[in-house]
Every structure is written in C-alpha cells, then in structure tokens.
GROMACS .gro file of C-alpha atoms in nm:
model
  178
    1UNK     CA    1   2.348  -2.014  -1.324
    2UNK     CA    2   2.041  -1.788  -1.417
    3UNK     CA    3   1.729  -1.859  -1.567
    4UNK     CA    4   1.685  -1.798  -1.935
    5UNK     CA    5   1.472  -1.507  -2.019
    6UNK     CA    6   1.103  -1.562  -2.046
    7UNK     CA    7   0.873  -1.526  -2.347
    8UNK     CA    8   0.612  -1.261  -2.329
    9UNK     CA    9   0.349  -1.468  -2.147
   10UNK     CA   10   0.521  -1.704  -1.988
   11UNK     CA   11   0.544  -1.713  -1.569
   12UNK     CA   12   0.836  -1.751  -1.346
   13UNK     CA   13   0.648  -2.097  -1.245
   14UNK     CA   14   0.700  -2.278  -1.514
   15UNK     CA   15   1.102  -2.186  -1.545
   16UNK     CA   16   1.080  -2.313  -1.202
   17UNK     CA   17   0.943  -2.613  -1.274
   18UNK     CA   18   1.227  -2.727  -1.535
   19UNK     CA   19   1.436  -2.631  -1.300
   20UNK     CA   20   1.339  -2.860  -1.035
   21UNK     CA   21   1.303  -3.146  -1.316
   22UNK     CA   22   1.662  -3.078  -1.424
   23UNK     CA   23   1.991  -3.001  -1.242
   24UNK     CA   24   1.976  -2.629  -1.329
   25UNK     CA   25   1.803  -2.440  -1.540
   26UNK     CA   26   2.038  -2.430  -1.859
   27UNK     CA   27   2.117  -2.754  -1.827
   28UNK     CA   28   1.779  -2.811  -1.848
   29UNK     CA   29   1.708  -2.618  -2.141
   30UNK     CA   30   1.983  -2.780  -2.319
   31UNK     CA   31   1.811  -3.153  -2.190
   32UNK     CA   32   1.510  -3.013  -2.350
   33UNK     CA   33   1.681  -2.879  -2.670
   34UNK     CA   34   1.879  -3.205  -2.679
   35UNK     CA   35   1.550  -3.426  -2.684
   36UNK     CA   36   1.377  -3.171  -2.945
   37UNK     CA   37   1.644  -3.266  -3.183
   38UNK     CA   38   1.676  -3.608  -3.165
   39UNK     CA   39   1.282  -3.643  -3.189
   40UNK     CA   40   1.354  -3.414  -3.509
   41UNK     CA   41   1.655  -3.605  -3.609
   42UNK     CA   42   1.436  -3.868  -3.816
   43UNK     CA   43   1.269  -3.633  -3.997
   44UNK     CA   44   1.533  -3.431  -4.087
   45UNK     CA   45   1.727  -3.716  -4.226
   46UNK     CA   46   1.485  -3.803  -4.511
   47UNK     CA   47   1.615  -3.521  -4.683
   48UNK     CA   48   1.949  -3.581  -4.665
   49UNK     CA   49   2.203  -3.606  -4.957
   50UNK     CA   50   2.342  -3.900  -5.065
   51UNK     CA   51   2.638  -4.002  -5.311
   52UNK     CA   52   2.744  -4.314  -5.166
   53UNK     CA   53   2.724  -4.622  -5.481
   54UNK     CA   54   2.584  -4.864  -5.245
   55UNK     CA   55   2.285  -4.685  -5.122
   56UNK     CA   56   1.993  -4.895  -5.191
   57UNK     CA   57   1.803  -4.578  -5.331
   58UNK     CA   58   2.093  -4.406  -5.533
   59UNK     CA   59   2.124  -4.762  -5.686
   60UNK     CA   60   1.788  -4.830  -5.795
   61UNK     CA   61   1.754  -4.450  -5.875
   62UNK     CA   62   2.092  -4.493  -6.094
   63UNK     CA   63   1.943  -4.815  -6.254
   64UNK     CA   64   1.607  -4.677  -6.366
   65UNK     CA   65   1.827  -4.386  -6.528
   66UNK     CA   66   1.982  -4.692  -6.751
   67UNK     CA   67   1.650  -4.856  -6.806
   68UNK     CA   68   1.552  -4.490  -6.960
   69UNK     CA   69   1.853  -4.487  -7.172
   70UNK     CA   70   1.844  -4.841  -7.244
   71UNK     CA   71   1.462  -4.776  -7.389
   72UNK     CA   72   1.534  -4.450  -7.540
   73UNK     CA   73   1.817  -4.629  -7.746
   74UNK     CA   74   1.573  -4.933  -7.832
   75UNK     CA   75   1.289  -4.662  -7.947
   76UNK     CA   76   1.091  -4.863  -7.701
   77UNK     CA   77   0.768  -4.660  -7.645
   78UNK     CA   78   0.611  -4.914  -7.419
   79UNK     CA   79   0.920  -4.891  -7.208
   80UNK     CA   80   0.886  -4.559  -7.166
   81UNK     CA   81   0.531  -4.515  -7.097
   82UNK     CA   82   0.595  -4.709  -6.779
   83UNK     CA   83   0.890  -4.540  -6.652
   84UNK     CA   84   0.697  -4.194  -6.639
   85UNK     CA   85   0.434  -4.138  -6.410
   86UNK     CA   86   0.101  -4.011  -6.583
   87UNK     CA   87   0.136  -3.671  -6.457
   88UNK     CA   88   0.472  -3.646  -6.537
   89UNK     CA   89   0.557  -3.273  -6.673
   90UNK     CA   90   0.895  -3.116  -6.800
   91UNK     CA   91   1.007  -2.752  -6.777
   92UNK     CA   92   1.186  -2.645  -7.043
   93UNK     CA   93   1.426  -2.325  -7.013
   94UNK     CA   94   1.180  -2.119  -7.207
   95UNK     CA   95   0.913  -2.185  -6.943
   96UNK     CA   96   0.753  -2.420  -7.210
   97UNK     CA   97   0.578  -2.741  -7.021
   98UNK     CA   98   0.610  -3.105  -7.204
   99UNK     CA   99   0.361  -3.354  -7.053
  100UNK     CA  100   0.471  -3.735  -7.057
  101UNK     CA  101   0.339  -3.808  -7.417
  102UNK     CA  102   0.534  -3.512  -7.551
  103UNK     CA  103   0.863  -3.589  -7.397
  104UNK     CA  104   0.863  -3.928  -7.466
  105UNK     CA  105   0.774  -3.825  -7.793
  106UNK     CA  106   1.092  -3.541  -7.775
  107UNK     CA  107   1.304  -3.870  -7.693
  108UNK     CA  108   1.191  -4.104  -7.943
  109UNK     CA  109   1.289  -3.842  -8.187
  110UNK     CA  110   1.675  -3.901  -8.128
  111UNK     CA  111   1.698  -3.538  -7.973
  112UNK     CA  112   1.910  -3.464  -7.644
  113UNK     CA  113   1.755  -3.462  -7.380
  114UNK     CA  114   1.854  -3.465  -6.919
  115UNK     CA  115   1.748  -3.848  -6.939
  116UNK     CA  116   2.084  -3.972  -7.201
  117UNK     CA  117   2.303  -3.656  -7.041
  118UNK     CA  118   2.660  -3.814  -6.932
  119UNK     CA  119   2.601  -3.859  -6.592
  120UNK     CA  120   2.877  -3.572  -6.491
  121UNK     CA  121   2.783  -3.370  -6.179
  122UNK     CA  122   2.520  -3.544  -5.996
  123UNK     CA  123   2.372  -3.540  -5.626
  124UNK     CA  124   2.065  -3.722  -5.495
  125UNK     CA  125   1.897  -3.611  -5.260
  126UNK     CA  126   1.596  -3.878  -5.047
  127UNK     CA  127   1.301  -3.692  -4.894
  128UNK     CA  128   1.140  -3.998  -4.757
  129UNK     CA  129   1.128  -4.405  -4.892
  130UNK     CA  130   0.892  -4.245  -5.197
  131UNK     CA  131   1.070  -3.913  -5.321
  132UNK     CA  132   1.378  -3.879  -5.476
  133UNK     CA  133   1.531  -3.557  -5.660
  134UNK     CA  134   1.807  -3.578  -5.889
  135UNK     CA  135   2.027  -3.262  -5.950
  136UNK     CA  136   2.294  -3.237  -6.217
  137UNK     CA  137   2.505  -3.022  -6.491
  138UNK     CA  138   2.546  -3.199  -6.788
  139UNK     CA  139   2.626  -3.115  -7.131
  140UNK     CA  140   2.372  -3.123  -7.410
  141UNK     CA  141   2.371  -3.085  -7.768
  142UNK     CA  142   2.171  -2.786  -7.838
  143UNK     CA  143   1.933  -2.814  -8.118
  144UNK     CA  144   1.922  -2.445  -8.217
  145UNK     CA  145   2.310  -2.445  -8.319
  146UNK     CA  146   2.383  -2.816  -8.293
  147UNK     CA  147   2.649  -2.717  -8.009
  148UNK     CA  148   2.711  -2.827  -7.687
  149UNK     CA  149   2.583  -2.646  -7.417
  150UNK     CA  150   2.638  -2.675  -7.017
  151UNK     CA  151   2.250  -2.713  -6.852
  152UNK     CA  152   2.132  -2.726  -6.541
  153UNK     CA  153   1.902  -3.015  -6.469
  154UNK     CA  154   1.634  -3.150  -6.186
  155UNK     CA  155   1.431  -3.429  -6.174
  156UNK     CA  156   1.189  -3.561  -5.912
  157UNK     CA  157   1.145  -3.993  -5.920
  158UNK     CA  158   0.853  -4.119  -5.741
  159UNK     CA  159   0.781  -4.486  -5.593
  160UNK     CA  160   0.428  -4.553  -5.682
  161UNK     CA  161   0.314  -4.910  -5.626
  162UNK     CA  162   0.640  -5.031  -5.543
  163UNK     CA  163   0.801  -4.861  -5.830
  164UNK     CA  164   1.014  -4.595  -5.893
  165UNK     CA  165   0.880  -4.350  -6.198
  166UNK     CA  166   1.008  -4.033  -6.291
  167UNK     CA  167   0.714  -3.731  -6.193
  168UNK     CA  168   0.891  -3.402  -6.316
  169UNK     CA  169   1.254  -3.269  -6.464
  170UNK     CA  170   1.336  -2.876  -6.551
  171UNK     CA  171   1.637  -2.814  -6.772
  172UNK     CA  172   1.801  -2.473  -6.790
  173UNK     CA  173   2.092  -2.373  -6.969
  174UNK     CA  174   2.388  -2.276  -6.776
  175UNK     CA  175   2.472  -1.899  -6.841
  176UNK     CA  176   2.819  -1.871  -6.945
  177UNK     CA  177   3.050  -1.648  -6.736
  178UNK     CA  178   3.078  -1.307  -6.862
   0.00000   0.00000   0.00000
C-alpha cells in the first residue's frame, strides 16, 4: 500500500505517524474518514427530510397547519396572532413583503392563501428540535382572474417557548410549461 499524497505543508512524519497508529496507511485514512463522519453524522441528520405520519415533528407541524385553518375558518384573530411569530414576514411572487398583521389581515379577508392550500405535494424538512421548513405545490385561487393556479410554496415554523409558530412563507406561482 502507499501513502496518500501530502498537502502542501505537510511532512512525511506525520503520514508516518498514522501509519504506525493504524494497520496501513489507507486503512488508516479511511479509520480517520470513518470517525469524521460519524462525529458529523448528528449534525447532518437535523436536516434531514421527513414524510413519515408518525414523526413527532411532522405531526405537531401537520396539526398547527389545522389549528391555522381551523382559526382562519372561525375568523379568529386572537388565534392567529399566536400562531405567527412577531417577526413573521411573507414573500409574495411580486417580491411584495406582508408582515404578520397584514397577512393575517390577507386571511381574515376570505382570500387564498399557502396556509388553507390542499395539502397536495408536501415535504418537511427538520433542521434541528426548533426549525422546521415546509415545502409544497398547491393550487390556489388566483385573485387577479379568479382561476386556479399551481404555486410554489415555503414556509419556515419555529419552536419558541415550547411552541411551534410559523416565522416566514414565500409563494410563487408555478410557470406553466411552454
């Protein structure tokens, strides 16, 4: 077996030294690569995807969705105000920005919105036990021709004080094939 090549900088003694701490010195890169990985393999998991029902987070992610639609139904302001965090912001397609009074407002006003969208095409995605983001294409009524239209849809949920709040959603439409 050879030794791997050497970084600009590095010495012969310290490829030697693996290599006396290993059996061979691409085994004991690969040792070395192995460890690197699972010491990384934590991390890396807080952003995986998840679809599975019985996820704790995908449920109670899933459940604050109905608890929107259950208090955008109900007109319930108060309802509302507590399921958005305070520096909650929505991008609009046109680059417009609605801040948490002026979507709930949008909502309250019986228009569609991402929040009542059927849930068609979704994927969660954890980044941690306090970060969620929500990706989905939905139809929604459009309220410039009163048609359906296919949009593309994010939204980041936040646990704040032991609750989950929704922080920031972007809508865009889909374009339609040409």
């Amino acid at each position: 077996m050879r030794v791997p090549p050497l970084r600009d900088g590095a010495n012969r003694s310290n490829a030697r030294s693996i290599e006396v701490l290993g059996a061979g010195p691409m085994r004991s890169w690969r040792i070395l690569w192995v460890g690197a990985m699972l010491l990384c393999a934590p991390v890396a998991a807080w952003g995986q995807t998840t679809n599975v029902q019985d996820d704790p987070i995908t449920q109670q992610i899933l459940a604050l969705r109905e608890k929107i639609r259950t208090a955008i139904a109900r007109k319930d302001r108060a309802a509302l105000e507590a399921l958005y965090d305070d520096r909650f912001n929505h991008i609009r397609e046109n680059g417009r920005t609605d801040l948490k009074r002026e979507r709930i407002d949008l909502l309250l006003s019986g228009q569609d919105g991402i929040e009542i969208a059927p849930d068609d095409q979704m994927l969660i995605q954890a980044y941690g036990p306090d970060t969620v983001v929500l990706s989905g294409v939905s139809p929604i009524k459009d309220r410039r021709n009163g048609k359906s239209a296919q949009f593309q849809w994010l939204t980041v949920y936040v646990k704040t004080d032991g609750a989950w709040k929704v922080a920031v959603s972007q809508a865009n439409r889909v374009p339609k094939p040409r």
